[in-house]
Every structure is written in C-alpha cells, then in structure tokens.
PDB file of C-alpha atoms in Angstrom:
ATOM      1  CA  MET A   8      -2.687 -79.936 -59.806  1.00  0.00           C
ATOM      2  CA  ASP A   9      -6.310 -78.942 -59.076  1.00  0.00           C
ATOM      3  CA  ALA A  10      -7.661 -75.380 -59.076  1.00  0.00           C
ATOM      4  CA  LYS A  11      -7.403 -75.024 -55.289  1.00  0.00           C
ATOM      5  CA  GLU A  12      -3.721 -75.937 -55.221  1.00  0.00           C
ATOM      6  CA  LYS A  13      -2.948 -73.637 -58.157  1.00  0.00           C
ATOM      7  CA  ILE A  14      -4.545 -70.668 -56.400  1.00  0.00           C
ATOM      8  CA  ILE A  15      -2.729 -71.329 -53.116  1.00  0.00           C
ATOM      9  CA  ARG A  16       0.581 -71.670 -54.945  1.00  0.00           C
ATOM     10  CA  TYR A  17      -0.033 -68.415 -56.846  1.00  0.00           C
ATOM     11  CA  TYR A  18      -0.532 -66.405 -53.650  1.00  0.00           C
ATOM     12  CA  LYS A  19       2.009 -68.273 -51.515  1.00  0.00           C
ATOM     13  CA  GLY A  20       4.558 -65.956 -49.940  1.00  0.00           C
ATOM     14  CA  THR A  21       2.541 -62.806 -50.711  1.00  0.00           C
ATOM     15  CA  GLU A  22       0.428 -60.536 -48.514  1.00  0.00           C
ATOM     16  CA  GLY A  23      -2.601 -62.319 -49.901  1.00  0.00           C
ATOM     17  CA  GLU A  24      -1.659 -65.869 -48.870  1.00  0.00           C
ATOM     18  CA  LYS A  25      -3.683 -65.954 -45.638  1.00  0.00           C
ATOM     19  CA  SER A  26      -6.723 -64.366 -47.295  1.00  0.00           C
ATOM     20  CA  ALA A  27      -6.504 -66.725 -50.272  1.00  0.00           C
ATOM     21  CA  VAL A  28      -6.595 -69.809 -48.043  1.00  0.00           C
ATOM     22  CA  LYS A  29      -9.623 -68.485 -46.157  1.00  0.00           C
ATOM     23  CA  LEU A  30     -11.501 -67.465 -49.312  1.00  0.00           C
ATOM     24  CA  ILE A  31     -10.829 -70.814 -50.969  1.00  0.00           C
ATOM     25  CA  ASP A  32     -12.301 -72.507 -47.909  1.00  0.00           C
ATOM     26  CA  PHE A  33     -15.462 -70.384 -48.212  1.00  0.00           C
ATOM     27  CA  ALA A  34     -15.706 -71.160 -51.932  1.00  0.00           C
ATOM     28  CA  MET A  35     -15.275 -74.890 -51.345  1.00  0.00           C
ATOM     29  CA  GLN A  36     -18.079 -74.825 -48.770  1.00  0.00           C
ATOM     30  CA  ALA A  37     -20.383 -73.256 -51.352  1.00  0.00           C
ATOM     31  CA  THR A  38     -19.377 -75.998 -53.789  1.00  0.00           C
ATOM     32  CA  LYS A  39     -20.179 -78.726 -51.270  1.00  0.00           C
ATOM     33  CA  ASN A  40     -23.503 -77.436 -49.962  1.00  0.00           C
ATOM     34  CA  HIS A  41     -24.787 -76.208 -53.365  1.00  0.00           C
ATOM     35  CA  LYS A  42     -25.875 -72.972 -51.677  1.00  0.00           C
ATOM     36  CA  TYR A  43     -23.807 -69.911 -50.842  1.00  0.00           C
ATOM     37  CA  LYS A  44     -21.097 -68.975 -48.368  1.00  0.00           C
ATOM     38  CA  LEU A  45     -20.509 -65.486 -47.062  1.00  0.00           C
ATOM     39  CA  SER A  46     -17.069 -63.982 -46.370  1.00  0.00           C
ATOM     40  CA  GLY A  47     -16.134 -61.224 -43.970  1.00  0.00           C
ATOM     41  CA  PHE A  48     -15.509 -57.695 -45.227  1.00  0.00           C
ATOM     42  CA  LEU A  49     -12.812 -57.698 -47.903  1.00  0.00           C
ATOM     43  CA  SER A  50     -10.391 -55.066 -49.154  1.00  0.00           C
ATOM     44  CA  PRO A  51     -10.468 -54.276 -52.905  1.00  0.00           C
ATOM     45  CA  PHE A  52      -7.456 -56.557 -53.381  1.00  0.00           C
ATOM     46  CA  GLU A  53      -9.235 -59.398 -51.591  1.00  0.00           C
ATOM     47  CA  GLN A  54     -12.326 -58.788 -53.725  1.00  0.00           C
ATOM     48  CA  GLU A  55     -10.210 -59.279 -56.843  1.00  0.00           C
ATOM     49  CA  MET A  56      -8.901 -62.454 -55.261  1.00  0.00           C
ATOM     50  CA  ALA A  57     -12.463 -63.659 -54.563  1.00  0.00           C
ATOM     51  CA  ASN A  58     -13.328 -63.081 -58.225  1.00  0.00           C
ATOM     52  CA  THR A  59     -10.310 -65.116 -59.330  1.00  0.00           C
ATOM     53  CA  ILE A  60     -11.188 -67.962 -56.977  1.00  0.00           C
ATOM     54  CA  ALA A  61     -14.848 -67.997 -58.029  1.00  0.00           C
ATOM     55  CA  ASN A  62     -13.912 -68.121 -61.717  1.00  0.00           C
ATOM     56  CA  SER A  63     -11.449 -70.950 -61.092  1.00  0.00           C
ATOM     57  CA  LEU A  64     -14.047 -73.033 -59.253  1.00  0.00           C
ATOM     58  CA  ASP A  65     -17.010 -72.251 -61.565  1.00  0.00           C
ATOM     59  CA  LEU A  66     -18.881 -70.310 -58.891  1.00  0.00           C
ATOM     60  CA  LYS A  67     -20.722 -67.032 -59.004  1.00  0.00           C
ATOM     61  CA  VAL A  68     -19.662 -64.320 -56.580  1.00  0.00           C
ATOM     62  CA  GLU A  69     -21.637 -61.283 -55.452  1.00  0.00           C
ATOM     63  CA  PHE A  70     -20.440 -58.316 -53.381  1.00  0.00           C
ATOM     64  CA  ASP A  71     -22.112 -55.880 -50.987  1.00  0.00           C
ATOM     65  CA  GLY A  72     -20.648 -53.337 -48.572  1.00  0.00           C
ATOM     66  CA  GLY A  73     -23.883 -51.949 -47.175  1.00  0.00           C
ATOM     67  CA  PHE A  74     -24.140 -48.848 -49.369  1.00  0.00           C
ATOM     68  CA  PHE A  75     -23.325 -47.689 -52.881  1.00  0.00           C
ATOM     69  CA  GLY A  76     -19.626 -46.946 -53.296  1.00  0.00           C
ATOM     70  CA  ALA A  77     -18.438 -48.905 -50.255  1.00  0.00           C
ATOM     71  CA  GLU A  78     -14.775 -49.868 -50.530  1.00  0.00           C
ATOM     72  CA  ARG A  79     -14.792 -52.851 -48.178  1.00  0.00           C
ATOM     73  CA  GLN A  80     -17.398 -55.427 -49.173  1.00  0.00           C
ATOM     74  CA  ARG A  81     -18.521 -58.926 -48.271  1.00  0.00           C
ATOM     75  CA  ALA A  82     -18.391 -61.664 -50.902  1.00  0.00           C
ATOM     76  CA  ALA A  83     -21.066 -64.318 -51.336  1.00  0.00           C
ATOM     77  CA  PHE A  84     -19.804 -67.374 -53.211  1.00  0.00           C
ATOM     78  CA  CYS A  85     -22.863 -68.914 -54.891  1.00  0.00           C
ATOM     79  CA  HIS A  86     -23.202 -72.382 -56.414  1.00  0.00           C
ATOM     80  CA  GLU A  87     -24.832 -72.447 -59.850  1.00  0.00           C
ATOM     81  CA  ASP A  88     -27.713 -74.514 -58.414  1.00  0.00           C
ATOM     82  CA  PHE A  89     -28.504 -71.896 -55.767  1.00  0.00           C
ATOM     83  CA  GLU A  90     -31.642 -70.001 -56.782  1.00  0.00           C
ATOM     84  CA  GLY A  91     -32.207 -68.006 -53.620  1.00  0.00           C
ATOM     85  CA  THR A  92     -31.007 -64.547 -52.584  1.00  0.00           C
ATOM     86  CA  SER A  93     -27.723 -64.028 -50.776  1.00  0.00           C
ATOM     87  CA  ALA A  94     -28.185 -62.441 -47.351  1.00  0.00           C
ATOM     88  CA  PHE A  95     -25.161 -60.251 -46.689  1.00  0.00           C
ATOM     89  CA  GLU A  96     -25.908 -59.756 -42.968  1.00  0.00           C
ATOM     90  CA  ILE A  97     -24.698 -56.146 -42.799  1.00  0.00           C
ATOM     91  CA  ALA A  98     -25.583 -53.583 -40.130  1.00  0.00           C
ATOM     92  CA  VAL A  99     -24.408 -50.104 -39.188  1.00  0.00           C
ATOM     93  CA  VAL A 100     -23.731 -48.632 -35.764  1.00  0.00           C
ATOM     94  CA  LYS A 101     -23.376 -44.938 -35.041  1.00  0.00           C
ATOM     95  CA  ALA A 102     -20.817 -43.649 -32.541  1.00  0.00           C
ATOM     96  CA  GLU A 103     -21.468 -40.030 -31.477  1.00  0.00           C
ATOM     97  CA  TRP A 104     -19.328 -37.511 -29.575  1.00  0.00           C
ATOM     98  CA  ASN A 105     -19.204 -33.765 -28.952  1.00  0.00           C
ATOM     99  CA  GLY A 106     -17.520 -32.380 -32.045  1.00  0.00           C
ATOM    100  CA  ASN A 107     -16.948 -29.010 -30.371  1.00  0.00           C
ATOM    101  CA  PHE A 108     -14.420 -30.548 -28.013  1.00  0.00           C
ATOM    102  CA  ALA A 109     -12.946 -33.483 -29.903  1.00  0.00           C
ATOM    103  CA  ARG A 110     -11.796 -34.309 -33.424  1.00  0.00           C
ATOM    104  CA  LEU A 111     -11.794 -38.016 -34.190  1.00  0.00           C
ATOM    105  CA  SER A 112     -10.552 -39.439 -37.478  1.00  0.00           C
ATOM    106  CA  HIS A 113     -11.188 -42.643 -39.398  1.00  0.00           C
ATOM    107  CA  ARG A 114      -7.945 -43.994 -37.937  1.00  0.00           C
ATOM    108  CA  ASP A 115      -9.060 -43.188 -34.379  1.00  0.00           C
ATOM    109  CA  CYS A 116     -12.327 -45.046 -34.938  1.00  0.00           C
ATOM    110  CA  LEU A 117     -10.661 -48.062 -36.534  1.00  0.00           C
ATOM    111  CA  GLY A 118      -8.132 -48.241 -33.703  1.00  0.00           C
ATOM    112  CA  ALA A 119     -10.917 -48.248 -31.120  1.00  0.00           C
ATOM    113  CA  VAL A 120     -12.818 -50.965 -32.990  1.00  0.00           C
ATOM    114  CA  LEU A 121      -9.792 -53.237 -33.331  1.00  0.00           C
ATOM    115  CA  GLY A 122      -8.962 -52.483 -29.701  1.00  0.00           C
ATOM    116  CA  LEU A 123     -12.080 -54.450 -28.788  1.00  0.00           C
ATOM    117  CA  GLY A 124     -10.197 -57.571 -29.891  1.00  0.00           C
ATOM    118  CA  LEU A 125     -12.027 -58.028 -33.193  1.00  0.00           C
ATOM    119  CA  GLU A 126     -10.670 -59.176 -36.541  1.00  0.00           C
ATOM    120  CA  ARG A 127     -10.565 -56.584 -39.342  1.00  0.00           C
ATOM    121  CA  GLU A 128     -12.968 -58.681 -41.442  1.00  0.00           C
ATOM    122  CA  ILE A 129     -15.787 -57.950 -38.965  1.00  0.00           C
ATOM    123  CA  VAL A 130     -15.770 -54.276 -39.990  1.00  0.00           C
ATOM    124  CA  GLY A 131     -16.540 -52.665 -43.333  1.00  0.00           C
ATOM    125  CA  ASP A 132     -16.207 -48.976 -44.160  1.00  0.00           C
ATOM    126  CA  ILE A 133     -16.071 -46.320 -41.463  1.00  0.00           C
ATOM    127  CA  ILE A 134     -17.615 -42.958 -42.373  1.00  0.00           C
ATOM    128  CA  ALA A 135     -16.316 -40.378 -39.910  1.00  0.00           C
ATOM    129  CA  THR A 136     -17.693 -36.821 -39.651  1.00  0.00           C
ATOM    130  CA  LYS A 137     -17.178 -33.946 -37.217  1.00  0.00           C
ATOM    131  CA  ASP A 138     -19.222 -35.407 -34.386  1.00  0.00           C
ATOM    132  CA  PHE A 139     -20.127 -38.987 -35.276  1.00  0.00           C
ATOM    133  CA  ALA A 140     -19.013 -42.018 -37.242  1.00  0.00           C
ATOM    134  CA  ARG A 141     -21.070 -44.673 -38.949  1.00  0.00           C
ATOM    135  CA  ILE A 142     -19.352 -48.055 -38.765  1.00  0.00           C
ATOM    136  CA  ILE A 143     -20.415 -50.860 -41.101  1.00  0.00           C
ATOM    137  CA  VAL A 144     -20.280 -54.199 -39.285  1.00  0.00           C
ATOM    138  CA  ASP A 145     -21.206 -57.853 -39.477  1.00  0.00           C
ATOM    139  CA  LYS A 146     -24.850 -57.917 -38.355  1.00  0.00           C
ATOM    140  CA  LYS A 147     -24.161 -60.639 -35.779  1.00  0.00           C
ATOM    141  CA  MET A 148     -21.768 -58.270 -33.984  1.00  0.00           C
ATOM    142  CA  ALA A 149     -23.918 -55.110 -34.000  1.00  0.00           C
ATOM    143  CA  ASP A 150     -25.180 -55.528 -30.412  1.00  0.00           C
ATOM    144  CA  PHE A 151     -21.616 -56.202 -29.253  1.00  0.00           C
ATOM    145  CA  PHE A 152     -20.542 -52.811 -30.644  1.00  0.00           C
ATOM    146  CA  VAL A 153     -23.446 -51.001 -29.010  1.00  0.00           C
ATOM    147  CA  MET A 154     -22.537 -52.499 -25.638  1.00  0.00           C
ATOM    148  CA  ASN A 155     -18.747 -52.250 -25.821  1.00  0.00           C
ATOM    149  CA  LEU A 156     -17.742 -49.309 -28.019  1.00  0.00           C
ATOM    150  CA  THR A 157     -17.982 -46.621 -25.344  1.00  0.00           C
ATOM    151  CA  GLN A 158     -14.732 -44.785 -25.987  1.00  0.00           C
ATOM    152  CA  ILE A 159     -12.618 -43.761 -28.970  1.00  0.00           C
ATOM    153  CA  GLY A 160      -9.169 -42.698 -27.881  1.00  0.00           C
ATOM    154  CA  THR A 161      -9.780 -40.674 -24.736  1.00  0.00           C
ATOM    155  CA  VAL A 162     -13.211 -39.499 -25.888  1.00  0.00           C
ATOM    156  CA  ALA A 163     -16.431 -40.993 -24.548  1.00  0.00           C
ATOM    157  CA  VAL A 164     -18.895 -41.946 -27.274  1.00  0.00           C
ATOM    158  CA  LYS A 165     -22.529 -42.989 -27.401  1.00  0.00           C
ATOM    159  CA  THR A 166     -23.070 -45.962 -29.725  1.00  0.00           C
ATOM    160  CA  THR A 167     -26.467 -46.913 -31.145  1.00  0.00           C
ATOM    161  CA  LEU A 168     -27.878 -48.973 -33.987  1.00  0.00           C
ATOM    162  CA  ASP A 169     -28.484 -46.983 -37.167  1.00  0.00           C
ATOM    163  CA  GLU A 170     -30.063 -47.665 -40.574  1.00  0.00           C
ATOM    164  CA  LEU A 171     -28.095 -48.370 -43.743  1.00  0.00           C
ATOM    165  CA  GLU A 172     -30.571 -46.138 -45.605  1.00  0.00           C
ATOM    166  CA  ASN A 173     -29.170 -43.148 -43.694  1.00  0.00           C
ATOM    167  CA  ILE A 174     -25.808 -43.465 -45.436  1.00  0.00           C
ATOM    168  CA  GLU A 175     -25.473 -41.247 -48.482  1.00  0.00           C
ATOM    169  CA  PRO A 176     -23.955 -42.871 -51.592  1.00  0.00           C
ATOM    170  CA  LYS A 177     -20.236 -42.261 -51.795  1.00  0.00           C
ATOM    171  CA  GLU A 178     -19.268 -39.597 -54.293  1.00  0.00           C
ATOM    172  CA  GLU A 179     -15.624 -39.285 -55.245  1.00  0.00           C
ATOM    173  CA  ARG A 180     -14.039 -36.207 -56.732  1.00  0.00           C
ATOM    174  CA  VAL A 181     -11.743 -36.985 -59.640  1.00  0.00           C
ATOM    175  CA  LYS A 182      -8.868 -34.845 -60.857  1.00  0.00           C
ATOM    176  CA  GLU A 183      -7.131 -35.623 -64.153  1.00  0.00           C
ATOM    177  CA  ILE A 184      -3.382 -35.063 -64.166  1.00  0.00           C
ATOM    178  CA  ARG A 185      -1.200 -35.025 -67.258  1.00  0.00           C
ATOM    179  CA  ALA A 186       2.469 -35.272 -66.398  1.00  0.00           C
ATOM    180  CA  THR A 187       5.832 -36.431 -67.653  1.00  0.00           C
ATOM    181  CA  VAL A 188       8.084 -38.614 -65.528  1.00  0.00           C
ATOM    182  CA  ALA A 189      11.670 -39.754 -65.813  1.00  0.00           C
ATOM    183  CA  SER A 190      10.624 -43.390 -65.400  1.00  0.00           C
ATOM    184  CA  LEU A 191       7.664 -45.564 -64.470  1.00  0.00           C
ATOM    185  CA  ARG A 192       9.019 -46.209 -60.988  1.00  0.00           C
ATOM    186  CA  ALA A 193       6.512 -46.157 -58.131  1.00  0.00           C
ATOM    187  CA  ASP A 194       8.142 -43.122 -56.504  1.00  0.00           C
ATOM    188  CA  SER A 195       8.055 -41.154 -59.776  1.00  0.00           C
ATOM    189  CA  ILE A 196       4.381 -41.847 -60.432  1.00  0.00           C
ATOM    190  CA  ALA A 197       3.413 -41.188 -56.808  1.00  0.00           C
ATOM    191  CA  ALA A 198       5.309 -37.893 -56.827  1.00  0.00           C
ATOM    192  CA  ALA A 199       3.586 -36.740 -60.034  1.00  0.00           C
ATOM    193  CA  GLY A 200       0.116 -37.819 -58.941  1.00  0.00           C
ATOM    194  CA  PHE A 201       0.164 -36.749 -55.306  1.00  0.00           C
ATOM    195  CA  GLY A 202       2.064 -33.480 -55.852  1.00  0.00           C
ATOM    196  CA  MET A 203       5.245 -34.110 -53.890  1.00  0.00           C
ATOM    197  CA  SER A 204       8.954 -34.567 -54.449  1.00  0.00           C
ATOM    198  CA  ARG A 205      10.260 -37.934 -55.552  1.00  0.00           C
ATOM    199  CA  SER A 206      12.368 -38.209 -52.389  1.00  0.00           C
ATOM    200  CA  LYS A 207       9.279 -37.617 -50.208  1.00  0.00           C
ATOM    201  CA  ALA A 208       7.382 -40.270 -52.173  1.00  0.00           C
ATOM    202  CA  ALA A 209      10.276 -42.696 -51.680  1.00  0.00           C
ATOM    203  CA  THR A 210      10.264 -41.952 -47.934  1.00  0.00           C
ATOM    204  CA  ASP A 211       6.523 -42.667 -47.712  1.00  0.00           C
ATOM    205  CA  ILE A 212       7.043 -45.915 -49.612  1.00  0.00           C
ATOM    206  CA  SER A 213       9.749 -46.934 -47.138  1.00  0.00           C
ATOM    207  CA  ALA A 214       7.294 -46.155 -44.327  1.00  0.00           C
ATOM    208  CA  GLU A 215       4.775 -48.519 -45.989  1.00  0.00           C
ATOM    209  CA  LYS A 216       2.260 -45.727 -46.583  1.00  0.00           C
ATOM    210  CA  VAL A 217       1.812 -46.579 -50.270  1.00  0.00           C
ATOM    211  CA  GLN A 218      -0.060 -49.481 -51.863  1.00  0.00           C
ATOM    212  CA  LEU A 219      -0.044 -50.710 -55.444  1.00  0.00           C
ATOM    213  CA  ASN A 220      -3.247 -52.506 -56.413  1.00  0.00           C
ATOM    214  CA  TRP A 221      -4.002 -52.718 -52.668  1.00  0.00           C
ATOM    215  CA  GLN A 222      -0.732 -54.408 -51.758  1.00  0.00           C
ATOM    216  CA  THR A 223       2.058 -52.617 -49.898  1.00  0.00           C
ATOM    217  CA  VAL A 224       4.773 -51.265 -52.169  1.00  0.00           C
ATOM    218  CA  LYS A 225       8.045 -52.768 -50.939  1.00  0.00           C
ATOM    219  CA  ASN A 226      10.441 -50.899 -53.213  1.00  0.00           C
ATOM    220  CA  ALA A 227      10.399 -47.371 -54.630  1.00  0.00           C
ATOM    221  CA  SER A 228      11.833 -48.698 -57.903  1.00  0.00           C
ATOM    222  CA  GLN A 229       8.889 -51.035 -58.503  1.00  0.00           C
ATOM    223  CA  THR A 230       7.603 -50.596 -62.069  1.00  0.00           C
ATOM    224  CA  ILE A 231       4.122 -49.172 -62.652  1.00  0.00           C
ATOM    225  CA  LYS A 232       2.021 -50.075 -65.695  1.00  0.00           C
ATOM    226  CA  GLN A 233      -1.148 -48.775 -67.312  1.00  0.00           C
ATOM    227  CA  GLY A 234      -4.256 -49.643 -65.289  1.00  0.00           C
ATOM    228  CA  ASP A 235      -2.419 -49.831 -61.960  1.00  0.00           C
ATOM    229  CA  VAL A 236      -3.846 -48.146 -58.880  1.00  0.00           C
ATOM    230  CA  LEU A 237      -1.624 -46.420 -56.304  1.00  0.00           C
ATOM    231  CA  SER A 238      -3.043 -45.364 -52.959  1.00  0.00           C
ATOM    232  CA  MET A 239      -1.285 -43.315 -50.307  1.00  0.00           C
ATOM    233  CA  ARG A 240      -2.367 -43.036 -46.700  1.00  0.00           C
ATOM    234  CA  GLY A 241      -4.059 -39.671 -46.164  1.00  0.00           C
ATOM    235  CA  ARG A 242      -3.843 -38.626 -49.824  1.00  0.00           C
ATOM    236  CA  GLY A 243      -6.358 -40.825 -51.636  1.00  0.00           C
ATOM    237  CA  ARG A 244      -6.068 -43.036 -54.687  1.00  0.00           C
ATOM    238  CA  LEU A 245      -4.370 -42.663 -58.047  1.00  0.00           C
ATOM    239  CA  GLU A 246      -5.146 -44.570 -61.253  1.00  0.00           C
ATOM    240  CA  VAL A 247      -2.661 -44.779 -64.120  1.00  0.00           C
ATOM    241  CA  THR A 248      -5.182 -44.255 -66.921  1.00  0.00           C
ATOM    242  CA  GLU A 249      -2.790 -44.036 -69.843  1.00  0.00           C
ATOM    243  CA  ILE A 250       0.909 -44.119 -70.671  1.00  0.00           C
ATOM    244  CA  THR A 251       1.189 -41.813 -73.666  1.00  0.00           C
ATOM    245  CA  GLY A 252       4.777 -42.481 -74.780  1.00  0.00           C
ATOM    246  CA  GLN A 253       8.104 -40.672 -74.734  1.00  0.00           C
ATOM    247  CA  THR A 254       8.636 -36.968 -75.217  1.00  0.00           C
ATOM    248  CA  LYS A 255      11.451 -35.516 -77.325  1.00  0.00           C
ATOM    249  CA  LYS A 256      13.481 -35.134 -74.141  1.00  0.00           C
ATOM    250  CA  GLY A 257      13.119 -38.821 -73.322  1.00  0.00           C
ATOM    251  CA  ARG A 258      10.585 -38.445 -70.520  1.00  0.00           C
ATOM    252  CA  ILE A 259       7.433 -40.563 -70.344  1.00  0.00           C
ATOM    253  CA  GLY A 260       4.001 -39.010 -70.632  1.00  0.00           C
ATOM    254  CA  VAL A 261       1.246 -40.297 -68.319  1.00  0.00           C
ATOM    255  CA  LEU A 262      -2.420 -39.535 -67.764  1.00  0.00           C
ATOM    256  CA  LEU A 263      -3.416 -40.026 -64.136  1.00  0.00           C
ATOM    257  CA  LYS A 264      -6.765 -39.881 -62.363  1.00  0.00           C
ATOM    258  CA  ARG A 265      -6.610 -38.884 -58.723  1.00  0.00           C
ATOM    259  CA  TYR A 266      -9.604 -39.788 -56.560  1.00  0.00           C
ATOM    260  CA  ILE A 267      -9.897 -37.446 -53.615  1.00  0.00           C
TER     261      ILE A 267
END
C-alpha cells in the first residue's frame, strides 16, 4: 500500500476524510509539477493533516493566514526542487456598519459570507469589532466580496478592500487552572476548564459545541489525555498541559491552560 492509500485509509470514516482526499490531491500535484500547490484556508486540524501528508510524501509545507496568530491558514505544499517563494494569494476586505445601531458578531459575518454561496475554504479568519469586520479571503475572490457583501443579517454594510498590514497581531490571554477531576472524561475536563457544571458541559457536547483537537466531540465520556486541546463555542480554547496524578481521595490532578 502506497503512502496516499495509507493516508486515505487512516482518515476514512472521520470528519477529516473529505479534507484528506483534497489535501492529498494538492500534495500530489506539487509532486508532479516539482513546484508548489496552494490549498484553501484550513482549520488547525486540517493544518495538522497537511503536515502529516507532506511528511508522508517527502514534501515541505508552509502555512500563512495573512497575519501573525491567524487560526485559519493556507498550506503551500512545496517540492524539494522548488527554489522559489510560495505566493499565498491572501487579501482582506473590510465590512463596515453603524455600531451605534447594530451589534454584529463573528457568527453573523461568517453566516453572511457563506450565504453568498462560497465554500468555507475561501475564507480565513474574521476579526469582528463594534462597527466593522476584517475578513481574510482568497485574493482571487476579493473583488467578488466588495461587490456582493452588502448586508450582514438585516444590517447594510459597506465593503472595501483593506491592507493586511492594518491587522494587529493576535494576542491571546492565557489563564492557568489547577484542578482535580473525578475522571479524564471530556465533560469533566470541560467543566473544570470552562467553569461550569459537568451536566452543562455534557449538554454542550451533545449539542456539538465542543471540539477535541479540532474535531467534534461525539461522546461526553471520551477520554482526554495530556496535550489535548478542547475548544467550546463562545468560550475559547483549553489545553491539557499536564496530568499530575491522583490525590489521596482518588481524584486526578490536572494543569489546564485556557486561552481567552
């Protein structure tokens, strides 16, 4: 079985299967043309997948999301013979509204963008503020956004081209949490890290609001291990930094880092 088949088999039946097939195709094109092939914008999970694929096929892979700290990034699969510079073809558009009369969230902006009939991979990070949002996009689609993104929800917006240099580097606040849990179940860790009851964490997991290493958690009893990353919609991201062992009462000590 060659590397391509092994990778497809590994991801078959998972949330990553469709992405894996597409990324392998990009990587194979870079192998054939001895140059580089650029992906769309990838989630952190898909970026890990791109790294795995590149390593399996003896390719280099570079990432860029348009600004320092971007979560969604494009991958450039590069053949070892390629000596040029990867062009990531990233642009940013700015959608503005009157913040005194409307409050628009990241979700509102993403919904409006996808409502234009575009695939998620066309769009990178969305940085929403009180009265405008900067939307990272595939450069080829920038003019399309300027012409067609005229409304977010029920709010009229003015969309223009902006400069990537105007985006401030992303700074995350980190809070360290030392806690003890009854078990290393996903609902227990989420409850300790996000400051909620275990039953509420289990409810949010059932509602598919929680991801483990950027894949939806399907079961509240799923086991968490050191190094895992839990993210919850609207509450940020949680890294299991250390599992410190059992207490005298049989509980498990954990050191968590919450990124806000």
